[in-house]
Amino acid sequence: MRKLVVISGLLLAVAGCNGQGAQQQSHIRIACTTGMVADMVANIGGDRVVVDQLMGPDVDPHLFKASLEDVARLRQADMVFYSGLHLEGKMTEILASLGKSKPTFAIADFIQSRRVLSDGSKAQDPHLWFDVQLWSQGATGVGKALAAQDKANAADYAKRAEEYRDRLEKLHDEVTKQIATIPRKQRVLVTSHDAFRYFSRAYDIEVESVQGISTDDEPSVKDINELVDFICRRGIKAVFVESSVNPRGMKAVLEGCAARKHKVAEGGTLYSDAMGRPGTPEGTYEGMVRRNVETIVKALR
Ligand SMILES: [Zn+2]
């Protein structure tokens, strides 16, 4: 999807150079940061928008720094959507500066703030998309933002936003049912970084991780040892790595378990902060959620 999107972006730029601006007017050019944001905006914008997704598969949004080319893409867009709550921690300045010159929205701002998790005095948890129902609240806000930009088609955006919410509502029920099939004692998700707290709350599964809610800091020996203790004590049978996070920390945990003669399997790779490759089922938000749930249920049940 990303390639296609970039190509259409180029075509538009070429059309602009040739003075064929009329055609350009028919689409809203929208730059999005993560795949989850781009998926929502593309679904609601339909064929009236051209979405340029900055962060591809395997890209860690906590660590992503916008290159000069990325900044140019953001500047060219008519609107910008990002995830928010400091997920794009290294883009804070550029996003604030874009907000002064064009409509710029964080999906997090469309979501009930009282349902946002935080770590006591620490930062708010940005991984909202792991609670499918909570994330779906963003759709209404995106629909309204698009309608304000393109009033003539406001009804279309509202309709598609509602359809997207309905689909996600069904997906939420599906995830709830699937996770409930794991016996309670085994319902513990051990992952590379602490991205799954919303998933934990929404679907009643305990979570533990090597790193905190950002991947910015390296895990300490103490963190690793504590997790090894936890896995051995609770008899956890599988742990998971994440597609966008360096597996080094989890490797150390597995070695620690092996040294303690506790057998623990690699449950597979979860899509946490980035979706899968375009054109694959996990290259969409809904497909990514389904693939994660399939991987988790298979390894833990
Ligand atoms: Zn994360």
PDB file of C-alpha atoms and ligand atoms in Angstrom, residues 60-62 87 125-127 129-130 193-196 212-215 242 244-245 272-273, ligand 1:
ATOM      1  CA  ASP A  60       9.468   1.755  15.688  1.00  0.00           C
ATOM      2  CA  PRO A  61       7.516   5.022  16.139  1.00  0.00           C
ATOM      3  CA  HIS A  62       9.160   5.714  19.540  1.00  0.00           C
ATOM      4  CA  LEU A  87       4.193   7.828  20.643  1.00  0.00           C
ATOM      5  CA  ASP A 125       0.473   5.153  27.607  1.00  0.00           C
ATOM      6  CA  PRO A 126       0.168   5.821  23.854  1.00  0.00           C
ATOM      7  CA  HIS A 127      -0.700   2.259  22.717  1.00  0.00           C
ATOM      8  CA  TRP A 129      -4.987   0.742  19.274  1.00  0.00           C
ATOM      9  CA  PHE A 130      -4.676  -2.436  21.370  1.00  0.00           C
ATOM     10  CA  HIS A 193       8.023  -3.768  25.496  1.00  0.00           C
ATOM     11  CA  ASP A 194       5.051  -2.635  27.511  1.00  0.00           C
ATOM     12  CA  ALA A 195       2.679  -2.007  24.594  1.00  0.00           C
ATOM     13  CA  PHE A 196      -0.135  -4.294  25.678  1.00  0.00           C
ATOM     14  CA  GLY A 212       8.703   0.035  29.581  1.00  0.00           C
ATOM     15  CA  ILE A 213       6.090   1.864  27.474  1.00  0.00           C
ATOM     16  CA  SER A 214       8.794   3.399  25.288  1.00  0.00           C
ATOM     17  CA  THR A 215      11.648   1.494  23.633  1.00  0.00           C
ATOM     18  CA  GLU A 242       7.541  -7.743  18.434  1.00  0.00           C
ATOM     19  CA  SER A 244       9.167  -3.317  15.466  1.00  0.00           C
ATOM     20  CA  VAL A 245      11.327  -3.949  18.543  1.00  0.00           C
ATOM     21  CA  SER A 272       2.788  -4.021  18.281  1.00  0.00           C
ATOM     22  CA  ASP A 273       3.685  -0.525  17.099  1.00  0.00           C
TER      23      ASP A 273
HETATM   24 ZN    ZN B   1       5.420   1.073  21.897  1.00  0.00          ZN
END
